[in-house]
Short mmCIF file of C-alpha atoms in Angstrom, two decimals:
data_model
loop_
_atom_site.label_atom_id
_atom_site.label_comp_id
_atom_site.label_asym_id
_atom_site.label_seq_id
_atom_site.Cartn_x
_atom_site.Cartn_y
_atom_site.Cartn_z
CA UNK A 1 -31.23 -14.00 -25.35
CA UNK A 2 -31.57 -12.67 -22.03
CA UNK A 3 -28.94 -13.46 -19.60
CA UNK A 4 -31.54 -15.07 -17.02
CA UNK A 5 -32.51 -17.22 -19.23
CA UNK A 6 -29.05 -18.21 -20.15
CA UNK A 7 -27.98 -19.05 -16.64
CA UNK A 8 -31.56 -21.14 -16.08
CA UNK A 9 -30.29 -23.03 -19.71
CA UNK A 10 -27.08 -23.53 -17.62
CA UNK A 11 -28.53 -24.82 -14.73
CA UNK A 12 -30.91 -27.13 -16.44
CA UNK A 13 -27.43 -28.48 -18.14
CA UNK A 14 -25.81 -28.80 -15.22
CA UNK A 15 -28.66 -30.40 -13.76
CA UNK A 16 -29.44 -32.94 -16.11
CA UNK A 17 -25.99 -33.84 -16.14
CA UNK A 18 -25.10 -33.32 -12.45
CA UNK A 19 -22.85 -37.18 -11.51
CA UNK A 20 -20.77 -36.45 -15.34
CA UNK A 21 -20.62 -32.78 -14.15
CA UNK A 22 -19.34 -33.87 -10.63
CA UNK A 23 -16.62 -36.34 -11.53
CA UNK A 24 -15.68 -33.16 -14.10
CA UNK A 25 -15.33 -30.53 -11.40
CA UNK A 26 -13.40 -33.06 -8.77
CA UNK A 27 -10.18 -31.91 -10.64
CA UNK A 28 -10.92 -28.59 -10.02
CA UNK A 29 -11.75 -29.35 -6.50
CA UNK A 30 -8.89 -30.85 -5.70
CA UNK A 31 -6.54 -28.56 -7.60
CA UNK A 32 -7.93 -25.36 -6.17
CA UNK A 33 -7.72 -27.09 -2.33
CA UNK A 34 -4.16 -27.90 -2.94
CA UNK A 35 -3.48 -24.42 -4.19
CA UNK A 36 -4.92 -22.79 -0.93
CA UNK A 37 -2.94 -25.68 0.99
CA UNK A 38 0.22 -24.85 -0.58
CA UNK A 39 -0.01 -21.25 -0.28
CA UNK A 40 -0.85 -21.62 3.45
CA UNK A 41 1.91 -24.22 3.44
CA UNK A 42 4.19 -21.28 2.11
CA UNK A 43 3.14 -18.49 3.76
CA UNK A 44 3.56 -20.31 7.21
CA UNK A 45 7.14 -20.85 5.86
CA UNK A 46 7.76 -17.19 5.48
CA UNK A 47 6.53 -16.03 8.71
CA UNK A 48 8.66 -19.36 10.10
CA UNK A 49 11.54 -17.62 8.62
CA UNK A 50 10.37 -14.22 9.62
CA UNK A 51 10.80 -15.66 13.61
CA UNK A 52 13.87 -17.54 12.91
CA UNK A 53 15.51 -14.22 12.01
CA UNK A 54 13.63 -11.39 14.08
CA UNK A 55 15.80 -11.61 17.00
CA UNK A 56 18.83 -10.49 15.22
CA UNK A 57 19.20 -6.85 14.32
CA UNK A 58 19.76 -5.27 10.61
CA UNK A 59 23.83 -4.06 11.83
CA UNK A 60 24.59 -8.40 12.93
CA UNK A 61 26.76 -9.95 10.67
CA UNK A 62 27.41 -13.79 10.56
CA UNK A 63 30.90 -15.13 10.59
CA UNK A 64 30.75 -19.28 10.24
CA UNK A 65 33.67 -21.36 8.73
CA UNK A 66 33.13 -22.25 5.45
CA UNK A 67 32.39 -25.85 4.31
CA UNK A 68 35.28 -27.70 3.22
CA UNK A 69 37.70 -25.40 4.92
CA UNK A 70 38.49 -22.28 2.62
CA UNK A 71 37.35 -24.25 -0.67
CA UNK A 72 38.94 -21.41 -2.91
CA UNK A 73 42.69 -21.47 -1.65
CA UNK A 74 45.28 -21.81 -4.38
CA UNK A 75 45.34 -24.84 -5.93
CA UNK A 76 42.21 -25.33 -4.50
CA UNK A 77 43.36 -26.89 -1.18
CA UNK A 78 41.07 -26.18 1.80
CA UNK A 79 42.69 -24.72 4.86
CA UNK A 80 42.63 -25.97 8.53
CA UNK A 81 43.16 -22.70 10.22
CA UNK A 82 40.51 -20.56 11.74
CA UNK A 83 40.12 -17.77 13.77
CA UNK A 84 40.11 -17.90 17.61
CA UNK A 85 38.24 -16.99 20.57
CA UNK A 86 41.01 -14.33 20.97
CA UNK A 87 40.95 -13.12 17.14
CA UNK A 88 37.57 -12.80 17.42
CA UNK A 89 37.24 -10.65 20.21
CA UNK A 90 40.31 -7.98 18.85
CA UNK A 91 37.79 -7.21 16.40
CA UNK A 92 36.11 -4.49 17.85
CA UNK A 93 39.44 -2.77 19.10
CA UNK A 94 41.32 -3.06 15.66
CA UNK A 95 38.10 -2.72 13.19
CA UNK A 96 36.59 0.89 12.78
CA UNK A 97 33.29 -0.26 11.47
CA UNK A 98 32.71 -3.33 14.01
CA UNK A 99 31.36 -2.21 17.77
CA UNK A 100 30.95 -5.90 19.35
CA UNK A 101 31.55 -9.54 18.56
CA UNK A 102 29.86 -12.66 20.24
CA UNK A 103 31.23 -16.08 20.12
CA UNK A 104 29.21 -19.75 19.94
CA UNK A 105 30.24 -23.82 19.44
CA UNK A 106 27.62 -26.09 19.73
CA UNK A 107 27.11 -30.13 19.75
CA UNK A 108 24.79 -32.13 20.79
CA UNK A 109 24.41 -34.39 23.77
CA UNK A 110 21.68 -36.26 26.18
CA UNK A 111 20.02 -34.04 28.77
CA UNK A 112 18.55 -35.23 31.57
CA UNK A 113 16.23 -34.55 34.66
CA UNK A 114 14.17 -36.98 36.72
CA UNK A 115 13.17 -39.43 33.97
CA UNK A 116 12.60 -37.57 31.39
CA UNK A 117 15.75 -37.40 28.91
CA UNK A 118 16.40 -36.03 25.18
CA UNK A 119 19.00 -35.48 23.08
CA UNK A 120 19.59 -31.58 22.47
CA UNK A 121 21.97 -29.40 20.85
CA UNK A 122 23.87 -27.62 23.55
CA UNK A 123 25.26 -24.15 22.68
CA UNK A 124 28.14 -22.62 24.33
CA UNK A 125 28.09 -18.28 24.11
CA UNK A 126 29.48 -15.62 25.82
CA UNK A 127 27.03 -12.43 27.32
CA UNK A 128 28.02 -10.30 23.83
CA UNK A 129 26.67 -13.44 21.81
CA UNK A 130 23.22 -13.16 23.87
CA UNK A 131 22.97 -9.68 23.44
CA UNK A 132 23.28 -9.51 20.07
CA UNK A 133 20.42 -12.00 19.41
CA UNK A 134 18.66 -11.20 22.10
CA UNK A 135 18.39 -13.85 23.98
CA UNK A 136 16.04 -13.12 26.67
CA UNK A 137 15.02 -15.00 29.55
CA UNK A 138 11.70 -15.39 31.08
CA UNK A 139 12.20 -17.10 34.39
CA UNK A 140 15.28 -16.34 36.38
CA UNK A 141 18.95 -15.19 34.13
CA UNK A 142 21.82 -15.36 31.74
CA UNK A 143 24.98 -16.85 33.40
CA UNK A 144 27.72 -14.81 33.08
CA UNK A 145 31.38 -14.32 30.91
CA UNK A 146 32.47 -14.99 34.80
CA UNK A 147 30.48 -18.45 34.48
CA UNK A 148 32.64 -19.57 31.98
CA UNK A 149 35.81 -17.85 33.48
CA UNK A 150 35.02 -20.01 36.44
CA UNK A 151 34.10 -22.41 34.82
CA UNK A 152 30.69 -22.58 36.61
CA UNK A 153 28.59 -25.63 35.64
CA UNK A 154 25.29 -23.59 34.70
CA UNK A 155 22.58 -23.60 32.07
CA UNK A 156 20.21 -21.89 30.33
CA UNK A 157 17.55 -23.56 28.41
CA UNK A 158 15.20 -23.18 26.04
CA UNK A 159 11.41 -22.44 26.37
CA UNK A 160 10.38 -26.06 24.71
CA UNK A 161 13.53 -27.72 26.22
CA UNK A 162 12.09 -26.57 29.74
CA UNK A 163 8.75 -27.02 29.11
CA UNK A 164 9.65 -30.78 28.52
CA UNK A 165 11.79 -31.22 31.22
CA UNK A 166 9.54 -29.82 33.64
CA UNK A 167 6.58 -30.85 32.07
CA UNK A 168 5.06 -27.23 31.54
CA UNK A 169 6.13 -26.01 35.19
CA UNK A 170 8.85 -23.60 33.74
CA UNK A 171 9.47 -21.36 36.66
CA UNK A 172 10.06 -24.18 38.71
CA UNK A 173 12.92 -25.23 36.60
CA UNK A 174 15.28 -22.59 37.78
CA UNK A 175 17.80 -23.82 40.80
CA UNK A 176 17.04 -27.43 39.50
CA UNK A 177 20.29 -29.50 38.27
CA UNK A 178 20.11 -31.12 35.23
CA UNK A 179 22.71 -33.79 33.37
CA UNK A 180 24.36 -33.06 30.53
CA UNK A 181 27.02 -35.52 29.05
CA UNK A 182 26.77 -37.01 32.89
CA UNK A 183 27.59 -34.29 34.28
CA UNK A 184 25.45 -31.60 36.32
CA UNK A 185 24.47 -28.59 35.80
CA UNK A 186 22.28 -25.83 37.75
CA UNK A 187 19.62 -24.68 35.45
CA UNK A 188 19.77 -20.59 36.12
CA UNK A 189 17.49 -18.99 33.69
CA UNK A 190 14.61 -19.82 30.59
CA UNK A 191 14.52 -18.18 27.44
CA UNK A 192 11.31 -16.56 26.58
CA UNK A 193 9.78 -18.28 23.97
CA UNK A 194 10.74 -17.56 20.30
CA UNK A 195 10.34 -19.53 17.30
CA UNK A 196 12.94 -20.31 14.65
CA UNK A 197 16.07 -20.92 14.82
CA UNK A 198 16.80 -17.63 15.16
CA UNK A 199 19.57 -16.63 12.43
CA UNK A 200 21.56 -19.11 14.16
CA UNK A 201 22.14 -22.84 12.14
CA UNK A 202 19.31 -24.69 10.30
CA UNK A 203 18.09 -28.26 11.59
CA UNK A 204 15.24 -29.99 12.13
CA UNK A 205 13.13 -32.11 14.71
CA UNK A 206 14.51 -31.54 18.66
CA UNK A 207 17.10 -33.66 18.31
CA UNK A 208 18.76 -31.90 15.37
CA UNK A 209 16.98 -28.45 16.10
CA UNK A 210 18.55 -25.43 15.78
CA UNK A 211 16.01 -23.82 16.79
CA UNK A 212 17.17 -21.63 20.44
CA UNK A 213 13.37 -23.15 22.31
CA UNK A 214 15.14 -26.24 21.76
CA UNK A 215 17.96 -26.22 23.16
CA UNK A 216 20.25 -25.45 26.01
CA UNK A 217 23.06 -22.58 26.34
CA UNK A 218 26.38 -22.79 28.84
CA UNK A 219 28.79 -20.14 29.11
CA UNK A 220 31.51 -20.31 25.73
CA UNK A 221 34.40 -22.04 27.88
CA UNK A 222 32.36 -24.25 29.90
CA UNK A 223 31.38 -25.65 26.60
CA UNK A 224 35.20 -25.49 25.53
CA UNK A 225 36.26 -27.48 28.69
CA UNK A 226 33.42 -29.75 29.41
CA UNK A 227 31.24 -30.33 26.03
CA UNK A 228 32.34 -29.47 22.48
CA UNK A 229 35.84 -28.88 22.70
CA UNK A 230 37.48 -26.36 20.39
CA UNK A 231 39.09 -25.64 16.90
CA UNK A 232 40.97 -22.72 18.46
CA UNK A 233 44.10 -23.71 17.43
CA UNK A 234 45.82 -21.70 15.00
CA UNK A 235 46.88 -24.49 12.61
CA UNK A 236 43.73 -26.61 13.24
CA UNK A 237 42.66 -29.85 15.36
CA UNK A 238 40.01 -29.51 17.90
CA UNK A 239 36.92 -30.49 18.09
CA UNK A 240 33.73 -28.58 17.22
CA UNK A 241 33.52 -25.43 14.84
CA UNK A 242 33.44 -21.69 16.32
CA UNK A 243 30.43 -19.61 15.03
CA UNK A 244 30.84 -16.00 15.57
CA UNK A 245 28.42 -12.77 15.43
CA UNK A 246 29.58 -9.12 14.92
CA UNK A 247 27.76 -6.12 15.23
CA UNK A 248 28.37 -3.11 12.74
CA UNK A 249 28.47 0.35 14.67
CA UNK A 250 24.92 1.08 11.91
CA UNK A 251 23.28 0.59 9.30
CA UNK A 252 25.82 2.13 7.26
CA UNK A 253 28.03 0.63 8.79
CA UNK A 254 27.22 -3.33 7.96
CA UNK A 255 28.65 -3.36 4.49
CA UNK A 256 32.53 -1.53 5.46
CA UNK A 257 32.26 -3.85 8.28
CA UNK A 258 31.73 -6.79 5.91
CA UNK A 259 34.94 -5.93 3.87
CA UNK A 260 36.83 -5.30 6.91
CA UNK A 261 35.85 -8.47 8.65
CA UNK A 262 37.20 -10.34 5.37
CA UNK A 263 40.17 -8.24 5.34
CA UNK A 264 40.62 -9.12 8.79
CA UNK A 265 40.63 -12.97 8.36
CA UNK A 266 42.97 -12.91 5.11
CA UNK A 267 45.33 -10.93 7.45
CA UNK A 268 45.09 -13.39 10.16
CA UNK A 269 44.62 -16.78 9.13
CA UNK A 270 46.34 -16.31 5.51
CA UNK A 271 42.91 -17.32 4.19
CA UNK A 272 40.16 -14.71 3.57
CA UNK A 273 37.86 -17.11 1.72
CA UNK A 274 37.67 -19.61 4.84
CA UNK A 275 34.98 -18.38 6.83
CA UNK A 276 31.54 -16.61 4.96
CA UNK A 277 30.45 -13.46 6.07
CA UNK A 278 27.21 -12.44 5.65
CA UNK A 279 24.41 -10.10 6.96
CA UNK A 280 21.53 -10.61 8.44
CA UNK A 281 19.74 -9.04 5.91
CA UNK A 282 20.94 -11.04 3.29
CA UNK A 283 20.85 -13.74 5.22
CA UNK A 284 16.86 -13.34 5.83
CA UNK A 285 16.44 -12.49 2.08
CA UNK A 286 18.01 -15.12 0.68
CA UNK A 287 15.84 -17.71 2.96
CA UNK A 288 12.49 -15.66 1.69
CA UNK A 289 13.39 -16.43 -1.57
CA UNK A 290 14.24 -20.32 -1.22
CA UNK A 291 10.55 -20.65 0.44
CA UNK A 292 9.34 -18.39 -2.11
CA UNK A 293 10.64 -20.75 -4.79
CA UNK A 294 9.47 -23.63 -3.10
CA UNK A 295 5.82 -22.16 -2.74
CA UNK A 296 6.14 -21.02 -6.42
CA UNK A 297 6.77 -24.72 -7.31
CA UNK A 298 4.23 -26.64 -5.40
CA UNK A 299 1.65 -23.93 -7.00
CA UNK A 300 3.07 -24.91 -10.36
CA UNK A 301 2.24 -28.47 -9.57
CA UNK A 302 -1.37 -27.44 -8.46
CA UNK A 303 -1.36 -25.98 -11.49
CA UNK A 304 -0.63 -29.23 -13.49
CA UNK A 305 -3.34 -30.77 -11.74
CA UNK A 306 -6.23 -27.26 -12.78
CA UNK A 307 -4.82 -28.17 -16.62
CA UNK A 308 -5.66 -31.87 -16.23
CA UNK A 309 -9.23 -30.84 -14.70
CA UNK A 310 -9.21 -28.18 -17.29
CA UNK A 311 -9.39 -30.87 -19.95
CA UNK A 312 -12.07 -33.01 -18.92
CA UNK A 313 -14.29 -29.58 -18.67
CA UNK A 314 -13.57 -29.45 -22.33
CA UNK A 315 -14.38 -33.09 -22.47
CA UNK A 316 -17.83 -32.19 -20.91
CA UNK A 317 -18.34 -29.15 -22.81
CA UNK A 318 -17.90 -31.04 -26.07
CA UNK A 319 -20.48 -33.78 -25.31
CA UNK A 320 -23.21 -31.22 -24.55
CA UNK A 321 -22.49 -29.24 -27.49
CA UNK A 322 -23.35 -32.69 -29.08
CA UNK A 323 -25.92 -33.00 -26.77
CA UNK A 324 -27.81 -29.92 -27.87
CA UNK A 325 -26.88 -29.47 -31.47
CA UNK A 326 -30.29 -29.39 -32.32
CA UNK A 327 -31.11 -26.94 -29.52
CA UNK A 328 -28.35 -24.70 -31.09
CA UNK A 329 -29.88 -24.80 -34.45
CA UNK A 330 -32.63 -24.03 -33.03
CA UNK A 331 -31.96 -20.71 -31.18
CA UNK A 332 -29.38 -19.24 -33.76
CA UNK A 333 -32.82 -20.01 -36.71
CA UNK A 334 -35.06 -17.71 -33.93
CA UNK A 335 -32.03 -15.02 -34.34
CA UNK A 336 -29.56 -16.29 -31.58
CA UNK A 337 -26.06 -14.39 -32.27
CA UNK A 338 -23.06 -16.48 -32.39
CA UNK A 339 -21.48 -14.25 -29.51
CA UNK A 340 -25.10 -15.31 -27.52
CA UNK A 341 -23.99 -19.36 -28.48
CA UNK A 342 -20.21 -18.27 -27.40
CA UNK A 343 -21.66 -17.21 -23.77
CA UNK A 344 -23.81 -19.40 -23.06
CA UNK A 345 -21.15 -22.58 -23.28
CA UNK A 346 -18.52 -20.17 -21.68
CA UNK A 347 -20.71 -19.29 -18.50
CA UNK A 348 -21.35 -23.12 -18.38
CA UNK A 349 -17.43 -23.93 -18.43
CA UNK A 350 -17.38 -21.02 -15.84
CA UNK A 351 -20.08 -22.12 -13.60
CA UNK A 352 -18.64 -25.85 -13.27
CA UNK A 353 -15.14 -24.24 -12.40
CA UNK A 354 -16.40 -21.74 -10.31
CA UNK A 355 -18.46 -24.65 -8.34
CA UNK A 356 -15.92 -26.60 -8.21
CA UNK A 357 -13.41 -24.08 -6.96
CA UNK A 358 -16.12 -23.05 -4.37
CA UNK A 359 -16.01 -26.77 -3.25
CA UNK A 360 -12.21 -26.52 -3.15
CA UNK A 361 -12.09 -23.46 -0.93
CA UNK A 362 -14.85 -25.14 1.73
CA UNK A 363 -12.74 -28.41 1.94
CA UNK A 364 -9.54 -25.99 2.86
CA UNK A 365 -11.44 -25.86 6.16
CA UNK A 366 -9.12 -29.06 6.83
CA UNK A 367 -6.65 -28.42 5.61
CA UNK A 368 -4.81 -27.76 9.26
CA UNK A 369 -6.54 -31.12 10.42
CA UNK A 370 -4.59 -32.44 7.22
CA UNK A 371 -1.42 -31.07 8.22
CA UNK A 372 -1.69 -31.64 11.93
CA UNK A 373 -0.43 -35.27 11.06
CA UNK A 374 2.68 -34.31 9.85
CA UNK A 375 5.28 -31.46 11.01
CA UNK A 376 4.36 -29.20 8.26
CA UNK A 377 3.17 -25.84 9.27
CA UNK A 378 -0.20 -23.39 7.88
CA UNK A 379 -0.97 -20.10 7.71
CA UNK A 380 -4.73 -19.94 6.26
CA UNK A 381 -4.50 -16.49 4.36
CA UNK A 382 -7.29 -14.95 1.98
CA UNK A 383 -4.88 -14.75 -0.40
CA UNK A 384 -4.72 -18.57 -1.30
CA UNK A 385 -8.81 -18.06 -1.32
CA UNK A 386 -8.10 -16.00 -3.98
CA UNK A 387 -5.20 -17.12 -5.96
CA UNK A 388 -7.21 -20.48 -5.49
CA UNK A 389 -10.54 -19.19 -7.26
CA UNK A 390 -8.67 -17.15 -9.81
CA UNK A 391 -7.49 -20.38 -11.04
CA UNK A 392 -9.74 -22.30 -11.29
CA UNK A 393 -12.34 -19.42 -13.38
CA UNK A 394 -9.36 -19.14 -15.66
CA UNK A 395 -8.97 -22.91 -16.27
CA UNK A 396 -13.15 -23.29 -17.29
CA UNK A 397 -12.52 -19.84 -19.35
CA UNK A 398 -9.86 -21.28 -20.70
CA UNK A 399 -10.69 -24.87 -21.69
CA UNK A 400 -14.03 -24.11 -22.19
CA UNK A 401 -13.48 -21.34 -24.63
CA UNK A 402 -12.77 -23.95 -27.53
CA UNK A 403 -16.10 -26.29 -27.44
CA UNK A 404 -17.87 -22.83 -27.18
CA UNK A 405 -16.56 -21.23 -30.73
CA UNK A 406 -17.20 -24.92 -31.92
CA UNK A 407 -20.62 -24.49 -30.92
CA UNK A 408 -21.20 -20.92 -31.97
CA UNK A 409 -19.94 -21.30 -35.47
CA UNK A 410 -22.58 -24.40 -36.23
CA UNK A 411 -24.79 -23.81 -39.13
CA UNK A 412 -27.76 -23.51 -38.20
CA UNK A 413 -29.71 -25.73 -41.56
CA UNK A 414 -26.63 -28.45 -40.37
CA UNK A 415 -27.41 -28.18 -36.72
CA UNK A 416 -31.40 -28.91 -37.24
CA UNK A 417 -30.66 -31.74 -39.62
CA UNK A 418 -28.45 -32.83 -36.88
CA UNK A 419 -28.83 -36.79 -35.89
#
């Protein structure tokens, strides 16, 4: 049996079956649209965490307090202590592997200019701190370690924190006094825009964003003074946490600096557990592979979805080899090979899958119109296209396989005298 005239049987099948055929293939269509959706869905994630972490360089190392206080002391008491602004910055004198270290607190508070008003996470640095994630303005400057000496009331804020404030006019926000906590302060600079949160804390939505376009920077001890407060002393109290970023001399030179850092705070703070220390490397990798596990799990439940789909094609495929038992008799008494029987019903299951995953990949079109009511992010890639397709071939191949030996092993004398 030639193969045209299998695939015009398979079309006259389809066709004289087309609404049961339809409702069939809707699983499919659906399963192979959220596939494409959720790798989209993923891939945005990755390149979301890609941004968050580009500013930082391969030698910065992270050095936040750990939750709970040391959470591995003996007897399994947390400790109170951490390191100060002045610990911190001895690093790079009494470390051989360690060439600069920045310093951060952060809280949140309501800024205000005009009326227009939102809460935002204010970040107090020093200039070593903005160098090291390269935090780089696009209208006017950085304030100065001399700011915060002075304690001058300036800020610098983010590219979305400006662009709301000023409603889009972002060079016109520099010289302009803003309030923060009530108090004013002379906007000096705008941070080019960047994306992510930049390596620095997670959060979400403006309010609770992390993210350096939303939100505003003061020099490290006008923070101290005037915002956060501090946890600098030695045995505890304060207010907000200290976050601090060090810079290995190399690449070579991130891992000794590592141990030496943890050295450092055992030595100083009797605790070496109480603060983590970790690359930004590692630190990057290890968020990959959360959204890769995510991605990998909303596939799986795609794929739950293909296997349900996949069933009612063997449903289908069943009925029509019912259907046309006769019709089978018939072709394998003319000489019809049971491999012939076998394609026929497999290039049907195919066809339907293949249809329906077509229909799937058109209706990702909207997917971003989907999305674009909720604060999820996607990255259309050719990929998901693929992965999409792939699927849902191997579920008709799969489930359709079965009716198809069913209907190739018939007999023919018992499909003729078929009722």
């Amino acid at each position: 049996m030639k193969i045209v005239e299998q695939l015009r049987s398979i079309l006259l099948s389809v066709a004289h079956n087309k609404v049961r055929v339809f409702l069939t293939s809707l699983g499919i269509i659906i399963g192979t649209f959220t596939i494409i959706m959720v790798v989209g869905i993923g891939k945005a994630s990755e390149k979301a965490v890609e941004d968050q972490y580009k500013r930082l360089s391969v030698e910065s190392i992270t050095i936040s307090k750990a939750r709970g206080g040391s959470g591995g002391g003996k007897g399994g008491s947390s400790t109170s202590k951490s390191l100060t602004k002045e610990d911190a910055l001895l690093m790079p004198e009494l470390l051989t592997n360690v060439g600069s270290v920045g310093i951060s607190t952060r809280t949140s508070s309501d800024i205000a200019f005009g009326t227009t008003a939102e809460t935002v996470n204010i970040q107090g640095i020093n200039e070593t701190y903005a160098d090291i994630t390269n935090l780089t303005p696009v209208a006017g400057e950085l304030f100065t370690d001399e700011d915060g000496l002075l304690r001058n009331k300036v800020v610098v804020l983010g590219y979305n924190m400006a662009n709301l404030l000023f409603e889009g006019d972002i060079d016109s926000a520099v010289g302009q006094k803003v309030l923060l906590k009530g108090t004013s302060y002379t906007v000096t600079g705008v941070l080019d825009r960047i994306g992510g949160s930049g390596g620095m804390s997670t959060g979400g939505g403006m309010a609770n964003s992390t993210s350096a376009d939303d939100m505003a920077f003061i020099p490290y001890d006008v923070a101290v003074k005037y915002t956060s407060g501090s946890s600098g002393a030695r045995g505890g109290g304060g207010g907000a946490s200290i976050t601090f970023i060090a810079q290995a001399n190399n690449i070579d030179s991130v891992q000794p600096a590592i141990d030496e850092i943890k050295q450092y705070i055992g030595e100083t703070i009797g605790d070496s557990e109480a603060y983590t220390v970790v690359d930004a490397g590692s630190t990057l990798s290890s968020a990959q592979d959360t959204s890769k596990t995510m991605s990998a799990l909303l596939i799986a439940v795609a794929a739950i979805v293909m296997i349900v789909s996949g069933i009612g094609i063997m449903n289908v495929l069943m009925v029509a080899v019912k259907e046309r038992t006769r019709e089978i008799g018939i072709l394998k008494s003319i000489g019809a090979a049971r491999s012939v029987i076998l394609m026929e019903f497999l290039l049907e299951a195919s066809f339907i899958s293949f249809c329906g995953g077509m229909l799937g990949v058109l209706l990702s079109v909207f997917a971003p119109w989907v999305l674009s009511f909720t604060d999820i992010q996607y990255l259309a890639s050719v990929e998901g296209v693929f992965i999409g397709l792939g699927f849902s071939v191997i579920t008709g191949i799969f489930f359709g396989y079965y009716p198809a030996a069913k209907a190739s092993k018939l007999k023919p004398i018992e499909a003729l005298n078929y009722d």
